[in-house]
CSV table of C-alpha atoms in Angstrom, one decimal:
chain,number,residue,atom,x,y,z
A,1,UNK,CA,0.5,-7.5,-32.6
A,2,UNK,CA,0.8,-6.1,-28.9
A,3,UNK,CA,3.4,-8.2,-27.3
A,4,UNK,CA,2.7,-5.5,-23.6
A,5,UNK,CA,-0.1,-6.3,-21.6
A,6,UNK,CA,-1.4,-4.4,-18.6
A,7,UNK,CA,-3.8,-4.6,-16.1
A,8,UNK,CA,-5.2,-1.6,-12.8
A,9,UNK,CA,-7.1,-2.1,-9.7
A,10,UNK,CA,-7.8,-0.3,-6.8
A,11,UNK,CA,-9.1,-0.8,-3.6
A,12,UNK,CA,-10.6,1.7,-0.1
A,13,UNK,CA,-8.1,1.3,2.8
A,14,UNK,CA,-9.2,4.0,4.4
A,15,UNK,CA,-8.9,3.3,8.7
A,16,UNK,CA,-12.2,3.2,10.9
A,17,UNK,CA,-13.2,7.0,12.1
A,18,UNK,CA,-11.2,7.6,15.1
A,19,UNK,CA,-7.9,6.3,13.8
A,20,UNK,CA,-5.3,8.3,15.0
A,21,UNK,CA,-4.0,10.5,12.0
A,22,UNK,CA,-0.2,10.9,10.6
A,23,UNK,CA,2.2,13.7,9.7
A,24,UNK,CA,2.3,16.1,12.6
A,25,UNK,CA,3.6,15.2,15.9
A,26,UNK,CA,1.5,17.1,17.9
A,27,UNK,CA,-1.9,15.7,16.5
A,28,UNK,CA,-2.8,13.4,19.1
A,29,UNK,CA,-6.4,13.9,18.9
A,30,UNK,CA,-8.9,10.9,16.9
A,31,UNK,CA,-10.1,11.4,13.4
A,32,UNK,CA,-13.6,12.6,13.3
A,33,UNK,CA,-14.7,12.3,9.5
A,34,UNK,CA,-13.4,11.1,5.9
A,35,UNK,CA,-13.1,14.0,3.5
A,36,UNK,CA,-12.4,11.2,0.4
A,37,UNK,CA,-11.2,7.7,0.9
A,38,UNK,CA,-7.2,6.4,0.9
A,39,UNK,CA,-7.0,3.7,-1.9
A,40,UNK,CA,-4.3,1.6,-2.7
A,41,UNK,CA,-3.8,1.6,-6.4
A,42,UNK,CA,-1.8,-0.8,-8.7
A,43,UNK,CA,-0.7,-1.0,-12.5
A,44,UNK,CA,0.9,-4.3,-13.7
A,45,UNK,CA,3.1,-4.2,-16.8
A,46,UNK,CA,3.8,-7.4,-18.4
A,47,UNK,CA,6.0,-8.1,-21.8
A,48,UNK,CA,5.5,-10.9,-24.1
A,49,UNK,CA,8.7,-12.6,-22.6
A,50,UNK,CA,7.1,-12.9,-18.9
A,51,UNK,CA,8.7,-10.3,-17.3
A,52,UNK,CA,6.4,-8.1,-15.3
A,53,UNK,CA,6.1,-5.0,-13.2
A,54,UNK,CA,3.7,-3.8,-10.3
A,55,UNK,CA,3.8,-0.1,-9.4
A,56,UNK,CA,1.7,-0.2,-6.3
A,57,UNK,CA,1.0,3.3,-4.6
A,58,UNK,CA,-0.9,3.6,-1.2
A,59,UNK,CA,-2.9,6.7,-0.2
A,60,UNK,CA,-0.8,6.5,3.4
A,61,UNK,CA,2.5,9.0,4.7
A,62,UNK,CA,4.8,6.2,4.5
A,63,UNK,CA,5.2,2.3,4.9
A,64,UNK,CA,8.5,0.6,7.0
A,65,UNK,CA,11.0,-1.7,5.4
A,66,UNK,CA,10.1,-4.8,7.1
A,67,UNK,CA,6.1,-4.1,6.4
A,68,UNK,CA,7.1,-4.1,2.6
A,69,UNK,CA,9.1,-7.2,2.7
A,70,UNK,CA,6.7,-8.9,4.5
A,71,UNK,CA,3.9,-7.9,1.9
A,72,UNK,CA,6.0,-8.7,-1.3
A,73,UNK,CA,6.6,-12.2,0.3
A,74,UNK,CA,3.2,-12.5,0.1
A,75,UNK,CA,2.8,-11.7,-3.4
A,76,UNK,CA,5.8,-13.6,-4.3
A,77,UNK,CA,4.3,-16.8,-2.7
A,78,UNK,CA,0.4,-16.4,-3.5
A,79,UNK,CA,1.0,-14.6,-7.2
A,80,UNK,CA,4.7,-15.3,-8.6
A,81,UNK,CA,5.9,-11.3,-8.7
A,82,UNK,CA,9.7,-11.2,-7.5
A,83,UNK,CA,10.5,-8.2,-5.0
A,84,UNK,CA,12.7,-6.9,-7.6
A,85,UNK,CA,9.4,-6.8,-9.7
A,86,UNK,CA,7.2,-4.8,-7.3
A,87,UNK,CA,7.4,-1.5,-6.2
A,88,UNK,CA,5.6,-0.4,-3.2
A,89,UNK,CA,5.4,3.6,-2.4
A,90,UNK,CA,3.0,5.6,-1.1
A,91,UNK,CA,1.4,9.6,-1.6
A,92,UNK,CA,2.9,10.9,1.8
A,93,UNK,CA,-0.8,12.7,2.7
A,94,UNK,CA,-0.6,13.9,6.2
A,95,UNK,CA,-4.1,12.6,7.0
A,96,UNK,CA,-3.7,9.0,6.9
A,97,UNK,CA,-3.6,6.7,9.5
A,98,UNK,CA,-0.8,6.5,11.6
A,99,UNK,CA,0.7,3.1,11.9
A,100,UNK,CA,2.3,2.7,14.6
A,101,UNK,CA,-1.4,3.4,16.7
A,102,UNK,CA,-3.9,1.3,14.4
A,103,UNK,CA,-5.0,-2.0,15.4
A,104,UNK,CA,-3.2,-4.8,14.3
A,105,UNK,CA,-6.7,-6.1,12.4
A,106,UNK,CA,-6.5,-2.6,10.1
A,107,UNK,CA,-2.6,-3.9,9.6
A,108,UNK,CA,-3.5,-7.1,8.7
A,109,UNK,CA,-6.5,-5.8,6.2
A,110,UNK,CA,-4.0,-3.0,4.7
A,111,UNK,CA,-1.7,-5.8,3.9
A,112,UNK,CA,-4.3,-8.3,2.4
A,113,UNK,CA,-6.1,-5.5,0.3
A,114,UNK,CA,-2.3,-4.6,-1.1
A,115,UNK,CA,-1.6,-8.2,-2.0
A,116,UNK,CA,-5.6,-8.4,-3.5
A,117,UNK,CA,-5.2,-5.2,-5.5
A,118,UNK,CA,-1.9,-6.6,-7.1
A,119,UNK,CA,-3.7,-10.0,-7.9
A,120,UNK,CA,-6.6,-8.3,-9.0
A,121,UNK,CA,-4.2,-6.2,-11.7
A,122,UNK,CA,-2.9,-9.3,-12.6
A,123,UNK,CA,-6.9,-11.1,-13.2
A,124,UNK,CA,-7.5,-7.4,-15.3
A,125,UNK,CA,-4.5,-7.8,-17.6
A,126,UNK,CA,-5.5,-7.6,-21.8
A,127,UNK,CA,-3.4,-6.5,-24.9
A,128,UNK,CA,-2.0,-2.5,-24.5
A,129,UNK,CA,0.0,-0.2,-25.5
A,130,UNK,CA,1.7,3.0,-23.3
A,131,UNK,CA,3.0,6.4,-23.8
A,132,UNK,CA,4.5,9.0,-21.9
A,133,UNK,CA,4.9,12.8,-21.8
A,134,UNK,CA,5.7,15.7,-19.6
A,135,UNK,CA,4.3,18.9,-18.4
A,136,UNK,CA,7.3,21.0,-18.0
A,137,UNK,CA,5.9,24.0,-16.0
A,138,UNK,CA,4.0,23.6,-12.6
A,139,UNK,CA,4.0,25.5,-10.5
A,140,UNK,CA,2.0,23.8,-7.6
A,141,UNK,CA,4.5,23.0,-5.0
A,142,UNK,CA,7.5,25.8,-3.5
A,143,UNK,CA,10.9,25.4,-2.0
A,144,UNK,CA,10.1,25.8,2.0
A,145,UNK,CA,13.4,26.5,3.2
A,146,UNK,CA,13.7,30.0,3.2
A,147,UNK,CA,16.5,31.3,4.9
A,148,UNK,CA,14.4,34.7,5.0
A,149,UNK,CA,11.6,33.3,7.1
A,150,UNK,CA,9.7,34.9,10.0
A,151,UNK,CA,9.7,31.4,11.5
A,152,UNK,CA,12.5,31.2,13.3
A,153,UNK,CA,15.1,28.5,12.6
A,154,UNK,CA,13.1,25.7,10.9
A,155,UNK,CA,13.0,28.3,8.0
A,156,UNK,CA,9.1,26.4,6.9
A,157,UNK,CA,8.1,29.7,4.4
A,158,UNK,CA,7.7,29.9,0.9
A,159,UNK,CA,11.2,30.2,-0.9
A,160,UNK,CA,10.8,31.4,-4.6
A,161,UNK,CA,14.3,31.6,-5.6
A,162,UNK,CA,15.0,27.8,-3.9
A,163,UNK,CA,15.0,24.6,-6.2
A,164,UNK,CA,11.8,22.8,-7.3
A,165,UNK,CA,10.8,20.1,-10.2
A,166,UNK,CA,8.2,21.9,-11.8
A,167,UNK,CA,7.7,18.7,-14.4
A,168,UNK,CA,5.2,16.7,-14.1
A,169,UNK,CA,5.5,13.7,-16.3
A,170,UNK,CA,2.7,11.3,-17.4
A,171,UNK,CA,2.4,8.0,-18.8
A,172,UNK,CA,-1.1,6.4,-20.2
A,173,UNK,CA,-2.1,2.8,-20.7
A,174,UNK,CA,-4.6,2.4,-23.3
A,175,UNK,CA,-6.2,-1.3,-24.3
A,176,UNK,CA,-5.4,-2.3,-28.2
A,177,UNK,CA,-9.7,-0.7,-28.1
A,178,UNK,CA,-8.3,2.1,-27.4
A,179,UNK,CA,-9.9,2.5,-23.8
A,180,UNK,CA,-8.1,4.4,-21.4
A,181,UNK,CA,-6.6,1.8,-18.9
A,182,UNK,CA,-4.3,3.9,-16.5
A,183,UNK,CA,-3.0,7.3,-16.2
A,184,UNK,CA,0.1,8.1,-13.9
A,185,UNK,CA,1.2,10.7,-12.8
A,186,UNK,CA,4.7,12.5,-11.3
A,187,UNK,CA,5.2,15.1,-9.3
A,188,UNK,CA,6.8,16.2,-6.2
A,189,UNK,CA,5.2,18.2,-3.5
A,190,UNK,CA,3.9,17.7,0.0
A,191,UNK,CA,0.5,17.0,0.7
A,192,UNK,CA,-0.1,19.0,3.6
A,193,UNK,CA,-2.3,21.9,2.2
A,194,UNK,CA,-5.1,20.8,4.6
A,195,UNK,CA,-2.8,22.3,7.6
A,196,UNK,CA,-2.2,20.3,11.4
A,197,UNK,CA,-5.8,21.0,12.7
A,198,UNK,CA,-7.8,18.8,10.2
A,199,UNK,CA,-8.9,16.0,11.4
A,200,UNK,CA,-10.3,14.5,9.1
A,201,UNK,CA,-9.4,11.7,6.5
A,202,UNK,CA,-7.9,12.5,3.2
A,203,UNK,CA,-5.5,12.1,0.2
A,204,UNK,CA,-4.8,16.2,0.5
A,205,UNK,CA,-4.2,17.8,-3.0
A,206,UNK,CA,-3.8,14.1,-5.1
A,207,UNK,CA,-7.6,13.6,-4.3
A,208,UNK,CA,-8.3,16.5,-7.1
A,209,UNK,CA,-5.2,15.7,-9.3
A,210,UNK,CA,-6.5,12.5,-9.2
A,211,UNK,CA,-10.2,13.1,-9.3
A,212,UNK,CA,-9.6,15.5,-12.1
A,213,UNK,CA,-8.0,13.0,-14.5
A,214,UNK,CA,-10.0,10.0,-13.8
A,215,UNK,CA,-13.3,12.0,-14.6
A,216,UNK,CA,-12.1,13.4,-18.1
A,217,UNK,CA,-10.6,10.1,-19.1
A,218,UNK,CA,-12.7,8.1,-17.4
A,219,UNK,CA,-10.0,5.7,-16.5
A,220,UNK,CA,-7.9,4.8,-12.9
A,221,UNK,CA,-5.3,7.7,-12.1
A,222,UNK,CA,-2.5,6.5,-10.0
A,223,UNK,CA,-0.6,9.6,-8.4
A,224,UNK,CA,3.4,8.9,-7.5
A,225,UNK,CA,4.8,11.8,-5.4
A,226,UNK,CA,8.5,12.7,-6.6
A,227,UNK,CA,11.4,13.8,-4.2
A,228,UNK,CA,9.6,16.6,-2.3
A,229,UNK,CA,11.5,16.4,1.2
A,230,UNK,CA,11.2,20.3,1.0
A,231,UNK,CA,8.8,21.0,-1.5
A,232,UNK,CA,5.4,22.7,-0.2
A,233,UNK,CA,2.0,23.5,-1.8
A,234,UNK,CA,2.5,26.9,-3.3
A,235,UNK,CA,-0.4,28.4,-1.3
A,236,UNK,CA,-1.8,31.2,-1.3
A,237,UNK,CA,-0.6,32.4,2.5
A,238,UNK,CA,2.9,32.6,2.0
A,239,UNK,CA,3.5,36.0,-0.4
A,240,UNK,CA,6.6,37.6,-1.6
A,241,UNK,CA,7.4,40.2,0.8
A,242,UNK,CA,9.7,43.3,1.6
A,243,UNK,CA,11.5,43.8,4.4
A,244,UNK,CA,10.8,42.7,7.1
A,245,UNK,CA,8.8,39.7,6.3
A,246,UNK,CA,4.7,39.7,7.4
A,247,UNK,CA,3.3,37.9,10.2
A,248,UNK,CA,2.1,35.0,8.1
A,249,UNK,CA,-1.6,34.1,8.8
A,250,UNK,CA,-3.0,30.8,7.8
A,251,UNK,CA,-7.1,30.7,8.3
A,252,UNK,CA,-8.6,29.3,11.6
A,253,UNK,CA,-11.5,28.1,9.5
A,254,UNK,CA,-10.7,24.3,7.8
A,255,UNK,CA,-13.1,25.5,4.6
A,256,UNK,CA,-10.5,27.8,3.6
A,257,UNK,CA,-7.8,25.2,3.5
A,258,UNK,CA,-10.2,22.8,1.6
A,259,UNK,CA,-10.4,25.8,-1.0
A,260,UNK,CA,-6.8,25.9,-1.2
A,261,UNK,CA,-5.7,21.8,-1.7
A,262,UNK,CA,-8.2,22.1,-4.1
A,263,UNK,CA,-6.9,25.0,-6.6
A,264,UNK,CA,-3.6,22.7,-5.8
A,265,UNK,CA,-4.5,19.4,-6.9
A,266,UNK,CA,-6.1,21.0,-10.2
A,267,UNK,CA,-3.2,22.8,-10.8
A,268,UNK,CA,-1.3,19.6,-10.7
A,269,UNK,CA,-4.1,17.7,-12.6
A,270,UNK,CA,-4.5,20.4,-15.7
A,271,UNK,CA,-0.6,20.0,-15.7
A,272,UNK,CA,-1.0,16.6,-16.1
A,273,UNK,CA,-4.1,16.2,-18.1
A,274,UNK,CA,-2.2,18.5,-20.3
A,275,UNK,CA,0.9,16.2,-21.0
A,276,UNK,CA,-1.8,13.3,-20.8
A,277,UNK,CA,-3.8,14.3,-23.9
A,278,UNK,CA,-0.6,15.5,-26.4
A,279,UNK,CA,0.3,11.8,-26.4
A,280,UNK,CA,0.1,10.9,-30.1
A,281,UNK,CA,2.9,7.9,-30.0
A,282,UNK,CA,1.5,4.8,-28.7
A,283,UNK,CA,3.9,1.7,-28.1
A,284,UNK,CA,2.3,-1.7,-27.7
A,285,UNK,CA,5.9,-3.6,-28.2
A,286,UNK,CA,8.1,-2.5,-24.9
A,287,UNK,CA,11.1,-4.2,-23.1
A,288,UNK,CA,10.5,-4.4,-19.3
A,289,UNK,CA,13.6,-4.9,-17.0
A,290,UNK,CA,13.6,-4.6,-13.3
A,291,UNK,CA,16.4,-4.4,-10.3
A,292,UNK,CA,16.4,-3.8,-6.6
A,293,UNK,CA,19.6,-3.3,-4.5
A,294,UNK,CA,20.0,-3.3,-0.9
A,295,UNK,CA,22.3,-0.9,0.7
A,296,UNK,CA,24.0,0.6,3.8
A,297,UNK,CA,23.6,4.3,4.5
A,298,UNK,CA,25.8,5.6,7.0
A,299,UNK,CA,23.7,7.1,10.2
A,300,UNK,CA,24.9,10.5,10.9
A,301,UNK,CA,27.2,11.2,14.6
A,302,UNK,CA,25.6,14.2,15.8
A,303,UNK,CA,21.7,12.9,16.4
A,304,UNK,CA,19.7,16.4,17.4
A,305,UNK,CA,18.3,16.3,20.6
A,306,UNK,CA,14.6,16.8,19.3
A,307,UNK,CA,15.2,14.0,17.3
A,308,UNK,CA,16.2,11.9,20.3
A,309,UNK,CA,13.0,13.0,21.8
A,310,UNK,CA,10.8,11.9,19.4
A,311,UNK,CA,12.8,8.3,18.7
A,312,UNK,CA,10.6,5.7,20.8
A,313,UNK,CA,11.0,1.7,20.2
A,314,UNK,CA,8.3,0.2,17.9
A,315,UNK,CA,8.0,-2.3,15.4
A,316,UNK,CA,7.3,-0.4,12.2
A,317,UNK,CA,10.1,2.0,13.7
A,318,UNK,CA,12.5,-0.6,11.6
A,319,UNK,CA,15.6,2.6,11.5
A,320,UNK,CA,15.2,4.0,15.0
A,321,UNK,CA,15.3,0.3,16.4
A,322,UNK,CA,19.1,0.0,15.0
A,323,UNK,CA,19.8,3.3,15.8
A,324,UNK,CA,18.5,2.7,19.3
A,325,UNK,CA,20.5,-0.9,19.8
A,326,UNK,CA,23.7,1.1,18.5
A,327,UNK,CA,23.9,0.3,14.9
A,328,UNK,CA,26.5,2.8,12.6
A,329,UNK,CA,24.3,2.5,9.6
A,330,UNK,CA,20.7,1.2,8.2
A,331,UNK,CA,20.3,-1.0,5.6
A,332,UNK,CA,17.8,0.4,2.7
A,333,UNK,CA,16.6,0.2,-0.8
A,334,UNK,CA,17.0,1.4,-4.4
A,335,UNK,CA,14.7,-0.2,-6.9
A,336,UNK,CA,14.8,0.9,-10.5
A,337,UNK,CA,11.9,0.2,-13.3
A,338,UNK,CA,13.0,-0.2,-17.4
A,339,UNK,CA,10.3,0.3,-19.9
A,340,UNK,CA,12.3,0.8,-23.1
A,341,UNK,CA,14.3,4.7,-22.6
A,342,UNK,CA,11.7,5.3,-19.8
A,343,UNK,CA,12.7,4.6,-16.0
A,344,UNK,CA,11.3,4.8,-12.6
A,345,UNK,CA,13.4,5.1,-10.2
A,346,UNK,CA,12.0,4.3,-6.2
A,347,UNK,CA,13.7,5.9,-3.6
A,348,UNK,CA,13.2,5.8,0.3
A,349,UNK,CA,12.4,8.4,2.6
A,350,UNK,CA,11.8,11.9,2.3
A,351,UNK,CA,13.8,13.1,-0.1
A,352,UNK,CA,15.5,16.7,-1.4
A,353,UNK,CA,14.2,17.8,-4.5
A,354,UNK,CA,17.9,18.8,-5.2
A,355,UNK,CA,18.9,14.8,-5.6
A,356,UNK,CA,15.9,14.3,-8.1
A,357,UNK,CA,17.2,17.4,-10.3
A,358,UNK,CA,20.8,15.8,-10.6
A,359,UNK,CA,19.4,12.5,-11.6
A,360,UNK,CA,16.9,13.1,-14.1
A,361,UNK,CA,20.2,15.5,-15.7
A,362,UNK,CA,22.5,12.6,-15.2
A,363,UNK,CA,20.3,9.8,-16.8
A,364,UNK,CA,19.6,12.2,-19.9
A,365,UNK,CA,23.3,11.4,-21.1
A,366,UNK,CA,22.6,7.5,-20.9
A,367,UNK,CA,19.0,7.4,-23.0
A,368,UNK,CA,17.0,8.0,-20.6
A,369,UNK,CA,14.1,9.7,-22.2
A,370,UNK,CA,11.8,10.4,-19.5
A,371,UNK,CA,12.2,9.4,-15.6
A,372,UNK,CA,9.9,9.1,-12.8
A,373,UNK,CA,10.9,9.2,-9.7
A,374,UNK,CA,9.3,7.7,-6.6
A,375,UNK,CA,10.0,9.4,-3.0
A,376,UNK,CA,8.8,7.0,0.6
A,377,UNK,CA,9.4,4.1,-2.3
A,378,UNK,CA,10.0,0.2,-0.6
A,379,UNK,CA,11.0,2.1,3.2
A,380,UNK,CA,11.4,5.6,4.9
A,381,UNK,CA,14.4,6.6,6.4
A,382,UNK,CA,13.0,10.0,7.1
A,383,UNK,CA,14.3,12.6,5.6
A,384,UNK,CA,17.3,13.2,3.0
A,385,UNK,CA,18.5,16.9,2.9
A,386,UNK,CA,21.3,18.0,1.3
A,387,UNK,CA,24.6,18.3,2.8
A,388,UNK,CA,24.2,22.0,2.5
A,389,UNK,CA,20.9,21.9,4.5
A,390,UNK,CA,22.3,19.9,7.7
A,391,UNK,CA,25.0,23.0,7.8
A,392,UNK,CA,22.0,25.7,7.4
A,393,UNK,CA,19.6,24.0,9.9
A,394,UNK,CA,16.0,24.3,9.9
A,395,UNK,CA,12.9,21.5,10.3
A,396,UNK,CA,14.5,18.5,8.0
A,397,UNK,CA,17.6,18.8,9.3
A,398,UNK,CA,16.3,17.8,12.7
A,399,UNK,CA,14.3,14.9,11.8
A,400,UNK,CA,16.8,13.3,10.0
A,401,UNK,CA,18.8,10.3,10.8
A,402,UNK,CA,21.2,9.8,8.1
A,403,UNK,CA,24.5,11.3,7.2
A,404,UNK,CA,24.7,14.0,5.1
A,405,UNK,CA,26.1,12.2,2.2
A,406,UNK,CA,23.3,9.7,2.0
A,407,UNK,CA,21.4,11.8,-0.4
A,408,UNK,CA,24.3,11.2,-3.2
A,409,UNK,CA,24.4,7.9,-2.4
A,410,UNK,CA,21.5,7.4,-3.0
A,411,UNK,CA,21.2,9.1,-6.4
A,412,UNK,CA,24.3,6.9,-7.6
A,413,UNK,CA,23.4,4.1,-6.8
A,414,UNK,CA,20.0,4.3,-8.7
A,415,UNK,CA,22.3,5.9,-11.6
A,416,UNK,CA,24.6,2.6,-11.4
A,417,UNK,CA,21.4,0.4,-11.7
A,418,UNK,CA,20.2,2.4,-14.9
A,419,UNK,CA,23.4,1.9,-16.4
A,420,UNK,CA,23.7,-1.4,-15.8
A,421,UNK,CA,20.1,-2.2,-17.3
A,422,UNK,CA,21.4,-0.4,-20.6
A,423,UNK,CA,24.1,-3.0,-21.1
């Protein structure tokens, strides 16, 4: 007897051709096609003593604070989830809509089709059971801060010695039929392989990761990018080099690039597809335990001037409103998932892959068997480097508005949470 039950929709929310796209500031031009559509994609856990869980992932760069609260009211009041019960995160593809320059009709239809997909999860749910693996050697995405780099002091080229996750780790939702239900996947790395000059509409690499699985197992693949605040694609233009470093050359042509987040996303979905098929142990009997906690993160004194530059009022702009009106710190979110010895753990923002090392080792010494994390998870606060990073300088540094002890903060606080939902 299956006392888990689970249920996956999806729905298209990709913007109207034309939309302004997301990710690179100086993009300014419209969108003039759709490579694949943006989805919003939901799984919905449920145990036999009520308790539930929505992982909800959209296909956009990131969603605000007060955009997510006002979506899990919604579900709250129109399906019964608690916000402690839903998570809401989303890929971080560069060619998304931006935001902040839709109509607010596309806002209004984004928000609906997120509260529909989670209601439709819910209308899909039947008897399962789940189980979970890793792939423990990917290579698909590349530490971009090299200190090395012929790029001047934003250091954006290929780092092989620097850290990166290469785990991708997997769970799959089968029906009591055994029919494939779900497939998740984890892994952190930027989607940006299609480069600042595409215009078009797309998921980047997840479209194939995702494509990949979902046509083999012939089931919905839901694709949660990990802590990859400076994690790149490992592409093919950035090559270990003698001294001095080369010119690097990226192609003027877009087919080229297309190429590339291709070979990417496969990478990424053999990896997972992989892990995916050497589950043998099923469990149809799983506790479920949820928690979200609000906190303060202190906002750093010295604000770069760029930063300053690029700071304008606007109301999905949550973080630079307080910072504007004079605040000392924003308020943020952890949220952390229980399913048995697995976690996820959501995180805001653009975070250092650094912070998702120390706490997948830190929750191995409290039972944690396997952990997901969840980057852009609830909010963005930008990014999160490491305090070593805002003393080295280079891109993230300059776009980031907290302090540098955030990061650890962060990563204790979710730590705190899991401990507490062992007790």
């Amino acid at each position: 007897m299956s006392n888990l039950k689970a249920g996956v929709a999806k729905a298209v929310i990709t913007p109207p051709i034309g939309t302004r796209l997301s990710g690179y500031a100086h993009r300014v031009q419209p969108s003039i096609g759709v490579l694949d559509d943006l989805y919003v994609r939901a799984l919905v856990l449920e145990s036999d003593d009520d308790k539930a869980i929505a992982i909800v992932v959209c296909d956009l760069l990131w969603l605000n604070r007060g955009l997510v609260k006002e979506i899990k009211r919604s579900i709250e009041r129109e399906i019964g989830l608690h916000e402690d019960e839903v998570m809401i995160s989303c890929i971080h593809t560069h060619y998304g809509p931006d935001l902040t320059q839709v109509s607010n009709a596309y806002l209004e239809i984004l928000k609906d089709k997120i509260v529909g997909t989670v209601h439709s999860a819910i209308n899909n749910m039947e008897p399962a059971c789940i189980g979970f693996a890793k792939d423990t050697q990917c290579y698909a995405g590349a530490n971009r801060r090299n200190p090395r780099s012929p790029y001047g002091p934003y250091f954006l080229y290929s780092w092989p010695e620097g850290p990166i996750d290469p785990e991708v780790t997997v769970m799959l939702v089968k029906s009591l039929e055994n029919r494939n239900l779900c497939a998740l996947v984890n892994y952190a790395c930027h989607p940006v392989t299609l480069g600042p000059d595409e215009l078009r509409i797309s998921k980047d690499y997840p479209n194939y990761t995702i494509g990949l699985i979902e046509g083999i197992l012939k089931t919905t693949a839901i694709f949660v990018n990990g802590c990859c605040g400076n994690i790149n694609p490992n592409w093919i233009w950035d090559k270990p080099y003698e001294e001095p470093p080369p010119e690097r050359v990226f192609p003027k042509e877009l087919k080229p690039r297309v190429e590339e987040t291709k070979r990417i996303g496969l990478i990424v979905g053999a990896s997972a597809l992989k892990a995916l098929m050497s589950i043998t142990k099923f469990r149809s009997s799983i506790q479920l335990s949820s928690s979200l906690k609000s906190i303060k993160l202190p906002i750093r004194s010295d604000i770069p001037e760029r930063l300053k530059k690029w700071m304008k009022p606007h109301p999905l702009r949550d973080h630079v409103n307080e910072i504007i009106s004079g605040a000392k710190s924003i308020t943020t979110e952890v949220q952390v998932f229980r399913m048995g010895d697995v976690a996820l753990v959501g995180l805001p923002g653009e975070i250092f892959v650094e912070y998702q090392l120390e706490l997948k080792k830190r929750v191995s010494k409290i039972g944690i068997s396997t952990l997901f994390v969840s980057e852009l998870a609830n909010d963005t606060i930008y990014y999160v480097p490491t305090p070593k990073a805002y003393v080295e300088g280079g891109y993230e540094p300059t776009m980031a508005i907290v302090a540098p002890n955030a990061g650890s903060i962060l990563i204790s606080t979710a730590f705190n949470m899991l401990q507490e939902t062992i007790k």
